[in-house]
XYZ file of C-alpha atoms in Angstrom:
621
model
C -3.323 102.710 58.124
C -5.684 101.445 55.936
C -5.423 104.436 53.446
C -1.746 103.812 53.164
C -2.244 100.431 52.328
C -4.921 101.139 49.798
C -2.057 103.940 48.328
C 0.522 101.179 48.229
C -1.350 99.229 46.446
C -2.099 101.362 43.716
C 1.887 102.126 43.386
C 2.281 98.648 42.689
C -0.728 98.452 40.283
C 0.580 101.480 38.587
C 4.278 100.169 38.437
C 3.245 97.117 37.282
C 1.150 98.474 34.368
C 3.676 100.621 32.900
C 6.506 98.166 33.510
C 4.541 96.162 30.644
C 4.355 98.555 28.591
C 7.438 97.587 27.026
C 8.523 93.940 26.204
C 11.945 94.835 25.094
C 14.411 97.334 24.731
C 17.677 96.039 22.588
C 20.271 96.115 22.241
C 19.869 95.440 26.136
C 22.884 97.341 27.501
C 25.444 99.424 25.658
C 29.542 101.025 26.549
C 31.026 104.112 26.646
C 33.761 104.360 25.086
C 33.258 102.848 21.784
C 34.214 104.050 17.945
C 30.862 104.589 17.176
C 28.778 106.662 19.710
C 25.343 106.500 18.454
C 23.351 103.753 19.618
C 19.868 102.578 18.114
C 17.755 101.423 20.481
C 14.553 99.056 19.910
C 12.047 99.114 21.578
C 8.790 96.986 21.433
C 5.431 97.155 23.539
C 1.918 97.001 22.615
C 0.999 100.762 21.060
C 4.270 102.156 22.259
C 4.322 104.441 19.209
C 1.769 106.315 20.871
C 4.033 107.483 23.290
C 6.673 110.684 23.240
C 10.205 109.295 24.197
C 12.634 111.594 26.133
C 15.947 111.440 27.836
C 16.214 114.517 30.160
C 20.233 114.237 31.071
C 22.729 116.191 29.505
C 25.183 113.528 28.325
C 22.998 111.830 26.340
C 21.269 113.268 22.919
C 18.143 111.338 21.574
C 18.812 112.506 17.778
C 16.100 110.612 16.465
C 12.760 108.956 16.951
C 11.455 106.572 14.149
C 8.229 105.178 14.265
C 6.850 102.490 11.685
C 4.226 101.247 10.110
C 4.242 98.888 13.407
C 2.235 100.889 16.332
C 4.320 98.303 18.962
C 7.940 99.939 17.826
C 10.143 102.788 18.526
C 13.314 103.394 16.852
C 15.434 105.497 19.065
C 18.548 107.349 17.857
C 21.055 108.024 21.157
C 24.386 109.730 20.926
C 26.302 108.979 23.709
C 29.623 110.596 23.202
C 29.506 112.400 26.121
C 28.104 109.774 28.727
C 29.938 108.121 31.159
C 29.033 104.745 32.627
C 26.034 104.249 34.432
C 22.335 104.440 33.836
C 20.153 106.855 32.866
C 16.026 106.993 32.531
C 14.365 106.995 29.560
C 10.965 108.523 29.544
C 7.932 107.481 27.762
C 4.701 109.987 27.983
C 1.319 110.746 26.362
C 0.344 114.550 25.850
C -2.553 115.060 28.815
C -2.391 111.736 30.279
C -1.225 110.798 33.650
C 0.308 107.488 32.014
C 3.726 108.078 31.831
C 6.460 105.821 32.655
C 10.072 105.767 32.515
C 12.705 103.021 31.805
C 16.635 102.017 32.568
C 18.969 101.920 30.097
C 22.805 101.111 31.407
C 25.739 102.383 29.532
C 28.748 99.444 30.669
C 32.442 100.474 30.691
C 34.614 98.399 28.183
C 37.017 95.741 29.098
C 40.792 97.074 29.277
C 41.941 97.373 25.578
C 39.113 95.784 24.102
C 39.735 97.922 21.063
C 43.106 95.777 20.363
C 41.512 92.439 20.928
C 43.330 89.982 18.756
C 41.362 87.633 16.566
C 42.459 83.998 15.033
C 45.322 83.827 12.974
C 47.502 81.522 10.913
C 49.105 80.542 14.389
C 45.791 79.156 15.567
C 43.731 75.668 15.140
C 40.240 75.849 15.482
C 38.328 73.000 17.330
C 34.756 73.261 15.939
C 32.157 71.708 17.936
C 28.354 71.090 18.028
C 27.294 71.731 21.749
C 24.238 69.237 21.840
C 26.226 66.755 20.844
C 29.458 67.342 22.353
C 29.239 66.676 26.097
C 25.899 67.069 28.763
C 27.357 68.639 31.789
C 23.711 70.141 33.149
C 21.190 67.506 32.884
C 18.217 70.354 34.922
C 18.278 72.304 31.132
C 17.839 69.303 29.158
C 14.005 70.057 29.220
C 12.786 73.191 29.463
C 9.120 73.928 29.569
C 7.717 76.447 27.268
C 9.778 75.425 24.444
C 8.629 73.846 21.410
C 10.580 71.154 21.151
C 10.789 68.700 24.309
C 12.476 65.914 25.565
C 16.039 64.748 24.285
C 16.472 61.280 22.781
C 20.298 60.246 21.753
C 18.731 57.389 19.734
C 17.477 59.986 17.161
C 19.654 62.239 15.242
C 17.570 64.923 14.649
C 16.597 65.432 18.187
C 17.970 67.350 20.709
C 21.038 65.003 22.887
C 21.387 67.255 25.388
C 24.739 68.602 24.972
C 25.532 72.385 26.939
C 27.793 75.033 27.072
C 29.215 73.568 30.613
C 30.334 70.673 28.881
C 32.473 72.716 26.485
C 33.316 74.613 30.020
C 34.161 70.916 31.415
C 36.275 70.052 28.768
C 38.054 73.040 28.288
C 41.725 71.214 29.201
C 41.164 67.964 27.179
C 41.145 70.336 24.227
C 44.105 72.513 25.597
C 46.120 69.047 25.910
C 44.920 68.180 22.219
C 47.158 71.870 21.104
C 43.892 73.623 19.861
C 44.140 77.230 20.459
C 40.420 78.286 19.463
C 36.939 76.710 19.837
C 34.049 77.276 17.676
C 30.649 76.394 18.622
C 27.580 76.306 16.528
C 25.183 78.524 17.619
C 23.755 78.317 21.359
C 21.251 81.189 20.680
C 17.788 80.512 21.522
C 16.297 78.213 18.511
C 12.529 77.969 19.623
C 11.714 75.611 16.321
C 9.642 72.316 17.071
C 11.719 70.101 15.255
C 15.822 69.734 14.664
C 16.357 72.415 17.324
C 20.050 71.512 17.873
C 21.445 72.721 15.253
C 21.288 76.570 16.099
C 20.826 78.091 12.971
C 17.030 79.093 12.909
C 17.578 81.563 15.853
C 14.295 82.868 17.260
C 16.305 85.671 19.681
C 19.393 87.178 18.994
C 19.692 88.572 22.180
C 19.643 85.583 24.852
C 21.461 81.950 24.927
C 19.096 78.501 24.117
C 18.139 77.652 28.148
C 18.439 74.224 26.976
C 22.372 74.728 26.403
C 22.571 77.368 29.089
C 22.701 80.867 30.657
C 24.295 84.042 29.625
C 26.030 83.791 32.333
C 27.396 80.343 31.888
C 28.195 81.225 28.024
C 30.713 84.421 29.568
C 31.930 81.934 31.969
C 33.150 79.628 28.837
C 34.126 82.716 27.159
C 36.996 84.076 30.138
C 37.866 80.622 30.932
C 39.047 79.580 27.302
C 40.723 82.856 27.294
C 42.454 81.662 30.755
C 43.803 78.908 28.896
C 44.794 80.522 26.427
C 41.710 79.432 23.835
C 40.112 82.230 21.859
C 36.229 81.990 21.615
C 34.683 81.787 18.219
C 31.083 82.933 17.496
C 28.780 81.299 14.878
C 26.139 84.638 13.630
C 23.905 84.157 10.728
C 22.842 87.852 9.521
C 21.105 86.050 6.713
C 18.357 84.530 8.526
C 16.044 83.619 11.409
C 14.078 81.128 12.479
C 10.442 81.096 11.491
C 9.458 80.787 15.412
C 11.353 84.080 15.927
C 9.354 86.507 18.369
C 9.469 89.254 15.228
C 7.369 86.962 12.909
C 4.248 87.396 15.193
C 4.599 90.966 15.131
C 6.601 92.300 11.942
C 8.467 95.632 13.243
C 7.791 97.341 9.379
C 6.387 96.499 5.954
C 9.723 95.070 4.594
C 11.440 93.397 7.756
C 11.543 90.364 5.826
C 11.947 89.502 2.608
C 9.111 88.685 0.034
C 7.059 89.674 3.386
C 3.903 90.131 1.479
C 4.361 86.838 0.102
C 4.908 85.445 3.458
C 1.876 86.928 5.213
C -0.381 85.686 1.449
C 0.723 82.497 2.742
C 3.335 81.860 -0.102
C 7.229 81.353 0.540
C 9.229 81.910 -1.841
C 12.879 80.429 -1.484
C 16.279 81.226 -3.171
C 17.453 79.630 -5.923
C 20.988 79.163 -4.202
C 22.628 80.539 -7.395
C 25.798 82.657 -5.023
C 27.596 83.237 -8.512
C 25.091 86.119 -9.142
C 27.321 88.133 -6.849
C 29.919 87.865 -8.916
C 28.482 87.396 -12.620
C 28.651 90.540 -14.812
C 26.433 88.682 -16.925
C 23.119 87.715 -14.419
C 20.372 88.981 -14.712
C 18.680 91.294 -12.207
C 15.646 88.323 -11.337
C 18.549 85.857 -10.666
C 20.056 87.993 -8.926
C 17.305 89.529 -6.529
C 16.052 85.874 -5.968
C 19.258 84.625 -4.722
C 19.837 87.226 -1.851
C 15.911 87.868 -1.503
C 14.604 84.371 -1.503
C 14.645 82.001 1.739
C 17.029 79.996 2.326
C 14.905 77.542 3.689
C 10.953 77.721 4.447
C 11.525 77.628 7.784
C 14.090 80.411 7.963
C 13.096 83.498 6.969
C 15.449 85.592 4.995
C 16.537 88.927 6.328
C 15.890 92.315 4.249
C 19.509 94.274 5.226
C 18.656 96.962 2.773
C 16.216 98.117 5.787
C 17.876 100.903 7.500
C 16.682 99.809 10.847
C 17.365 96.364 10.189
C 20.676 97.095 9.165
C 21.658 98.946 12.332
C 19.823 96.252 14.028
C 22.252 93.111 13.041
C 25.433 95.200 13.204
C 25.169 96.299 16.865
C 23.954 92.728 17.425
C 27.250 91.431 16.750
C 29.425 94.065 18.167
C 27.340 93.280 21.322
C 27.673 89.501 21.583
C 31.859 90.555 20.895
C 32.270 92.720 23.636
C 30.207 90.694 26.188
C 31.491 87.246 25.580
C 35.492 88.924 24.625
C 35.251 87.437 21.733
C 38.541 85.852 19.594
C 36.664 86.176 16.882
C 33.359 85.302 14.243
C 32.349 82.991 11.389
C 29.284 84.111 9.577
C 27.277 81.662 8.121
C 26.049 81.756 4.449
C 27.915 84.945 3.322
C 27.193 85.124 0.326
C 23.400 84.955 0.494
C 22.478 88.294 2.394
C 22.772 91.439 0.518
C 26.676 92.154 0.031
C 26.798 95.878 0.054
C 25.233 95.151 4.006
C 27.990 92.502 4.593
C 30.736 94.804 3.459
C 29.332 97.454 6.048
C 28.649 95.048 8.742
C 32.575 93.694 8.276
C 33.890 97.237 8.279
C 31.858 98.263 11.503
C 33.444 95.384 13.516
C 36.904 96.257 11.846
C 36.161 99.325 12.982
C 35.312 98.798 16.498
C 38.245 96.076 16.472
C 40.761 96.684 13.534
C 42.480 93.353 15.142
C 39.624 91.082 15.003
C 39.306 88.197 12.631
C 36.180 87.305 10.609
C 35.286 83.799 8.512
C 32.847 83.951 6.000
C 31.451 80.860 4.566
C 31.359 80.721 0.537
C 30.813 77.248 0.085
C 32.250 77.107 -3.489
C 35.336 74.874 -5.109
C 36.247 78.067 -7.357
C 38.457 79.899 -5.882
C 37.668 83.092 -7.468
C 34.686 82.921 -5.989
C 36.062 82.126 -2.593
C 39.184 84.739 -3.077
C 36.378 87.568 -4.278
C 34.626 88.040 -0.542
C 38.241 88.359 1.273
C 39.590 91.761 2.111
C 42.258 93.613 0.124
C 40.804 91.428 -3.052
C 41.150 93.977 -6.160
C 37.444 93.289 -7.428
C 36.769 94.299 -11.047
C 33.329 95.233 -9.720
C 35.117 97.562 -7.078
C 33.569 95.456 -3.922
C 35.122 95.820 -1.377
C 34.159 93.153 1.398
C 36.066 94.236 4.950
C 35.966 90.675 5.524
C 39.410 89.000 6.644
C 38.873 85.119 6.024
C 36.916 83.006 4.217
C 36.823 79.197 3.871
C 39.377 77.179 1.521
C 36.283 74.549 0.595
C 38.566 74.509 -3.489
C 41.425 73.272 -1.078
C 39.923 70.513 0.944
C 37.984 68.834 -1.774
C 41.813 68.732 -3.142
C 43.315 67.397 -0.507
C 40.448 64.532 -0.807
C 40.905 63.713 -4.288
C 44.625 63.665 -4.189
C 44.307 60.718 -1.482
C 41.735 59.113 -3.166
C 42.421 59.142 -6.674
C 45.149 56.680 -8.506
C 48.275 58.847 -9.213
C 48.467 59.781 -12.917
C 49.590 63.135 -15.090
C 46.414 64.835 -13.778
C 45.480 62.934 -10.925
C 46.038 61.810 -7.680
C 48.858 64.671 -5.635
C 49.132 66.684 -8.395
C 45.574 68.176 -7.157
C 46.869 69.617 -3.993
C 50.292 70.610 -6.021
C 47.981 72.923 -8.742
C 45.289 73.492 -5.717
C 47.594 75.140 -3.697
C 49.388 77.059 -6.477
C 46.133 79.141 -6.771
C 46.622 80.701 -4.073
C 48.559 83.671 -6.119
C 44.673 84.388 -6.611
C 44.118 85.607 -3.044
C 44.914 88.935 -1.319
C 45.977 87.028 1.879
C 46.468 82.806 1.855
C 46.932 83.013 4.957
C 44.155 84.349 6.426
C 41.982 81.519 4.086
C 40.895 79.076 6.998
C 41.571 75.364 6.130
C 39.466 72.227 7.074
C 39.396 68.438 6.403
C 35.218 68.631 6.969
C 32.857 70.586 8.824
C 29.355 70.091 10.506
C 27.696 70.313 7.284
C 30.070 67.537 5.181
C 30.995 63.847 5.536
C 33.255 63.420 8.262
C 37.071 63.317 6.652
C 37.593 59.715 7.588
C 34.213 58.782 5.789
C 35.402 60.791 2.881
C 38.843 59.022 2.781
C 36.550 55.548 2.664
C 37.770 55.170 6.029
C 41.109 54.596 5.424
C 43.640 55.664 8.955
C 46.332 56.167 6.796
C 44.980 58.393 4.286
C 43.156 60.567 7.048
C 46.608 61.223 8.417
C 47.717 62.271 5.682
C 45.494 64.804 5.310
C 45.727 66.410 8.642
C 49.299 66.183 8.503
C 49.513 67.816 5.691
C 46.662 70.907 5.897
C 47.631 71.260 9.560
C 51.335 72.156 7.922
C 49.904 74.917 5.169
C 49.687 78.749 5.447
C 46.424 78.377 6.496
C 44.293 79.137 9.396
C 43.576 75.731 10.825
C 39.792 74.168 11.558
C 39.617 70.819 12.566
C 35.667 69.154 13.789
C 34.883 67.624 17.157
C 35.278 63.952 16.606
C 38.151 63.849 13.857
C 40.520 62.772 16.296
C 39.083 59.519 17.296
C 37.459 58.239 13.552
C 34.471 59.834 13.836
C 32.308 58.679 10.870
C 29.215 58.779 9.001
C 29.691 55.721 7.021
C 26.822 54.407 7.846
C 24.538 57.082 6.174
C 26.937 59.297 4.331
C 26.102 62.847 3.854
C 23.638 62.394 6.690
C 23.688 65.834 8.817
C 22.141 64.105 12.092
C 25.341 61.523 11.854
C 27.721 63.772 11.050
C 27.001 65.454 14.108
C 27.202 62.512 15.966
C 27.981 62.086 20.222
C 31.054 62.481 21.518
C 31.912 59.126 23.267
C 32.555 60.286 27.359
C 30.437 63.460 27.486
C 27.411 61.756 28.838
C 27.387 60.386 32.287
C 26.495 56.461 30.933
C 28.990 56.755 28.169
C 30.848 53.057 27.961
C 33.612 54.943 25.713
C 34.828 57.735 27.031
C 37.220 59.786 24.536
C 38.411 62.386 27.332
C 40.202 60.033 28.683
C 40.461 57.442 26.284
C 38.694 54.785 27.721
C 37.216 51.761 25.509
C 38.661 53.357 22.391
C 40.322 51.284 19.614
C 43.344 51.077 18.732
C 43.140 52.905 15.064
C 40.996 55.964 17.579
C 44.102 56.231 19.911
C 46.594 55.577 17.254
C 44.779 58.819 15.737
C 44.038 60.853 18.699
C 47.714 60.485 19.727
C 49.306 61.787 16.215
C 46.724 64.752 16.502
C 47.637 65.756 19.392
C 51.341 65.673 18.225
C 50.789 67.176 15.406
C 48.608 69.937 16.840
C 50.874 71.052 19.687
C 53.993 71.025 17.563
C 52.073 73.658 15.302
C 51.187 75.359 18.619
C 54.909 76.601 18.654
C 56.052 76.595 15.373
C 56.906 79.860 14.113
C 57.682 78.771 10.407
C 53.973 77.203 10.240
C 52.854 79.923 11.504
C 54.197 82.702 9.366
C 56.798 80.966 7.418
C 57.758 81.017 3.522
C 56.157 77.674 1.423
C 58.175 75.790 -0.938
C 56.925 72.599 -2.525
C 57.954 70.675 -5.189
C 55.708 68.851 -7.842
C 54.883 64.809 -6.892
C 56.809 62.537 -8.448
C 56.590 58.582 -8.599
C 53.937 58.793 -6.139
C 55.625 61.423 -3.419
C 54.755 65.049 -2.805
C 57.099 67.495 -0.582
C 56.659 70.518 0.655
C 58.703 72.862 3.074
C 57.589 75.313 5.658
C 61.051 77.764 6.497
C 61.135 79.983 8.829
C 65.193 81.565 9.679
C 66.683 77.705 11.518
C 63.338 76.333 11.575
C 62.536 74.184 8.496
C 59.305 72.084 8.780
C 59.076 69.474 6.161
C 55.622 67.214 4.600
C 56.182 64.051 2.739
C 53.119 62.271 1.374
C 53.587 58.955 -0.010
C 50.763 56.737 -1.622
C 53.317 53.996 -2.543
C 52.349 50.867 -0.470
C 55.667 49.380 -0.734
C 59.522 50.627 0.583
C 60.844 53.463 -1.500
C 64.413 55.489 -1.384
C 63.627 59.231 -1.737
C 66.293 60.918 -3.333
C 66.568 63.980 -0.841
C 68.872 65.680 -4.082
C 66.429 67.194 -5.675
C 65.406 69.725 -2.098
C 69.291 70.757 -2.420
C 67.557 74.470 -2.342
C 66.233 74.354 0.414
C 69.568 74.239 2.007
C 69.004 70.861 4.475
C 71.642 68.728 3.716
C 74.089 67.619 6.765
C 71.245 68.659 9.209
C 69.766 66.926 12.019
C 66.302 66.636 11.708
C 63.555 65.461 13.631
C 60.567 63.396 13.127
C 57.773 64.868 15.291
C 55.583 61.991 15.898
C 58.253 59.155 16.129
C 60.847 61.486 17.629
C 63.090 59.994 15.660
C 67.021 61.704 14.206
C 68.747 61.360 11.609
C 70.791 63.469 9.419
C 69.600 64.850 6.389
C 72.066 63.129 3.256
C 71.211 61.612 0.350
C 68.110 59.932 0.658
C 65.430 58.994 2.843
C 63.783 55.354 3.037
C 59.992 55.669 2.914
C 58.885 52.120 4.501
C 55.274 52.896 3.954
C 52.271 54.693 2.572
C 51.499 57.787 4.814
C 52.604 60.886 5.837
C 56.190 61.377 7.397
C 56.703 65.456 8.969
C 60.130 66.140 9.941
C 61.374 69.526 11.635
C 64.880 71.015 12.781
C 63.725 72.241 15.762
C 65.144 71.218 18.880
């Protein structure tokens, strides 16, 4: 009795050494099934190198092992064309040693048709929220021990609020009800930094969600309940960067994993000098160049070297793997143009690939939009790039729609900006695959940018809620959100959302203690937004528009019977509009409709503008 104790002890001794023998093994899980069949495994454990890798089953081929300058990595090649799902052992042995050990891998069997997912579109609005400060539903993962940063305090706007992915999961019908048909979080990644945590975007694991916003498991759960309702799921990836508390910086998997590494490890970060035009510029030279994809963006984030092979491979499967697990509507990539572009063409085509359907954003934070037009797919390059990438971000546009509100009409002034803005858009391949926004998480909130004016700010939604655009609109817009107070200020900006904490006295869900001017707003929104839900000649319909005059700009979305139509006026006193001058656009003896007043009347002569603002009119039953 005793003996077999004493040899069931040393089983567990034994199983337990060579179970630590490796930390990690990503990506973590793989499919059958997929385009691309080979799958390149990492695998990290103290002196692992030293070991001979081996898969002893038929269906699977290990082409190729890579070791690095690293003695804690392996670099496994696996072709699993072949395999069906299931698991199968990989094993790990020294020549003359009675050390070896074995390990799981498990090959998953896709969702139904998860080839022919369908991404965003020009039919969709995109809700964009920041889940720390949107609602706390879980108040057990506001702290989590272990983690650098601790505590929350909602008095501080840099710290940590407490927001989670449950209370996106919560909420999931108020923003139904509101006619969004896609949410975008910031990243909920784990972001192990000691300070500004919230944000997201100094990930320190790619592979597993921030405990402090949630489980995997509770991220999937938002993922197939916004697809219940209809709601595609948006993921935030940065291939760019890390965090600088990511678990690779403590152990580097080869000499170049970052870049400037040497400098790095000297004790000297070097940064990038932000200048994104050397992607474009026939004229840069090679340092400018070199320092703008190869420098950090930030000290604390430390920039990615994609021209690594293993790297490379690395980020790619990455993001196929968060798509297929969370059934993803689609990605936005953060800083596009600062990685190395020939990478970011071939990640784009290997998830176009894998899902010729699915819809990518790429932010190119530029007002040119040549620069903006030159990342989107189908763009005839004189340079010959070609970027796989379907959407990027209409930044020339919304500064346009700004100024137009905010400046006094004049020849070049004033409405005339979104008149000429818009009539660059012979530039790009596809318009309407550009994605449209009155502000994001990293900009003055609209209403602060429109000095706060209710009027003005409905104008603008009305109006870039009505273009061939894909739609983005931020958490908060709907009831005033602003950042008056400190403008420009990135912790207010990302302010609460009145009602998603327990003590809230306002509660925006359901509209309790709001002002008037916040339900006056949230009410037109929602108007707005669910008209567009169903709106075919929004959604894919020709664009006519007609230059501003005296103050008033037009503009017609037609679509067969359907025939949406804009008016902005920035007179502040009663005009007649002399409805003449749209004869083309064949209206005249119709009834039309206006959506927000519900209001008929039949399309004659003219039109009597009482007021400044924004007046949208369909013929749509």
């Amino acid at each position: 009795m005793k003996i077999n104790r004493l040899l069931l002890l040393l089983f567990f001794v034994c199983l337990t050494t060579y179970a630590q023998k490796i930390d990690r093994v990503e990506p973590p899980n793989w499919w059958v099934g997929m385009n691309n069949n080979e799958v390149e495994l990492l695998i990290h454990g103290a002196n692992i190198s030293s070991y001979s890798p081996s898969i002893n089953n038929e269906a699977i081929d290990l082409k190729l092992v890579k070791r690095t300058e690293n003695k804690n990595y392996l670099f496994l090649t696996v072709d699993i064309s072949k395999a069906e799902e299931g698991k199968f052992k990989i094993d790990f042995s020294k020549k003359g040693k009675r050390n070896s050990f074995s390990v799981d891998y498990e090959l998953k069997a896709r969702k139904k048709d998860s080839k022919h997912r369908e991404g965003f579109n020009s039919s969709d609005a995109i809700y964009l929220i920041t889940p720390d400060r949107f609602a706390n539903a879980d108040t057990s993962n506001d702290i989590v021990k272990g983690l650098k940063e601790q505590g929350i305090n909602r008095k501080d706007d840099y710290a940590r609020h407490g927001g989670d992915i449950k209370g996106i999961t919560n909420h999931l019908d108020y923003i139904s009800d509101m006619g969004f048909t896609a949410i975008w979080p910031t990243p909920v990644l784990t972001n192990d930094m000691k300070q500004s945590s919230y944000h997201g975007y100094a990930m320190t694991d790619l592979y597993k969600t921030d405990p402090r916003f949630g489980t995997l498991d509770e991220y999937i759960e938002l993922a197939t309940k916004s697809k219940e309702k209809g709601i595609k799921l948006v993921m935030d990836m940065v291939e760019n960067h890390i965090g600088s508390g990511h678990w690779w910086m403590q152990d580097l998997p080869t000499n170049d994993w970052v870049n400037y590494q040497k400098e790095f490890l000297e004790g000297n970060i070097i940064t990038t000098n932000h200048r994104r035009t050397t992607n474009q510029d026939s004229y840069a030279s090679k340092k400018d160049k070199a320092l703008m994809s190869e420098g950090w963006f930030v000290s604390s984030m430390p920039d990615l070297n994609q021209r690594n092979p293993l790297l490379a491979t690395y980020l790619i499967q990455n993001s196929i793997w968060w798509i297929e697990t969370l059934d993803l509507g689609g990605v936005r990539q953060d800083t596009y143009p600062y990685p190395d572009k020939e990478f970011m063409a071939n990640w784009a085509g290997a998830i176009m690939s894998e899902y010729p359907n699915m819809s990518i954003v790429g932010e190119e934070w530029s007002l040119n939009p040549l620069l903006v037009g030159y990342w989107q797919d189908g763009k005839k390059n004189k340079d010959g790039y070609k970027s796989n990438l379907s959407s990027t971000m209409d930044f020339p546009m919304q500064k346009n729609i700004v100024d137009a509100l905010n400046e006094e009409e004049s020849w070049d002034k004033g409405l005339v900006k979104i008149y000429e803005g818009l009539a660059n858009d012979f530039s790009y391949a596809n318009p309407s695959k550009i994605m449209i926004f009155p502000d994001n998480h990293d900009m003055s909130r609209i209403f602060t940018q429109l000095n706060e004016d209710v009027v003005k700010t409905k104008m603008a939604l009305g109006y870039l809620l009505a273009l061939p655009r894909i739609s983005q609109v931020y958490y908060g817009t709907e009831i005033l959100i602003s950042d008056a107070a400190k403008p420009g200020d990135h912790g207010l900006i990302r302010t609460d959302f009145p009602g998603g904490w327990a003590n809230d006295k306002v509660n925006a869900f359901t509209g309790e203690g709001l002002g008037k001017d916040q339900l006056d707003m949230q009410s037109f929104l929602k108007k707005v937004l669910n008209y567009r839900k169903n709106s075919d000649a929004i959604h894919s319909g020709k664009t006519i528009h007609f230059a501003p005059e005296k103050g008033v700009y037009v503009l017609f979305r037609i679509l067969n019977e359907e025939v949406v139509t804009i008016i902005l006026n920035k007179n502040e006193f009663p005009i007649n509009l002399d409805l003449n001058r749209f004869e083309e656009i064949g209206l005249n003896g119709k009834q039309v409709r206006n959506i927000i007043s519900n209001d008929e009347f039949t399309w004659q002569e003219s039109i009597k503008l009482n007021s400044k603002g924004v007046v949208i009119l369909t013929t749509k039953k």
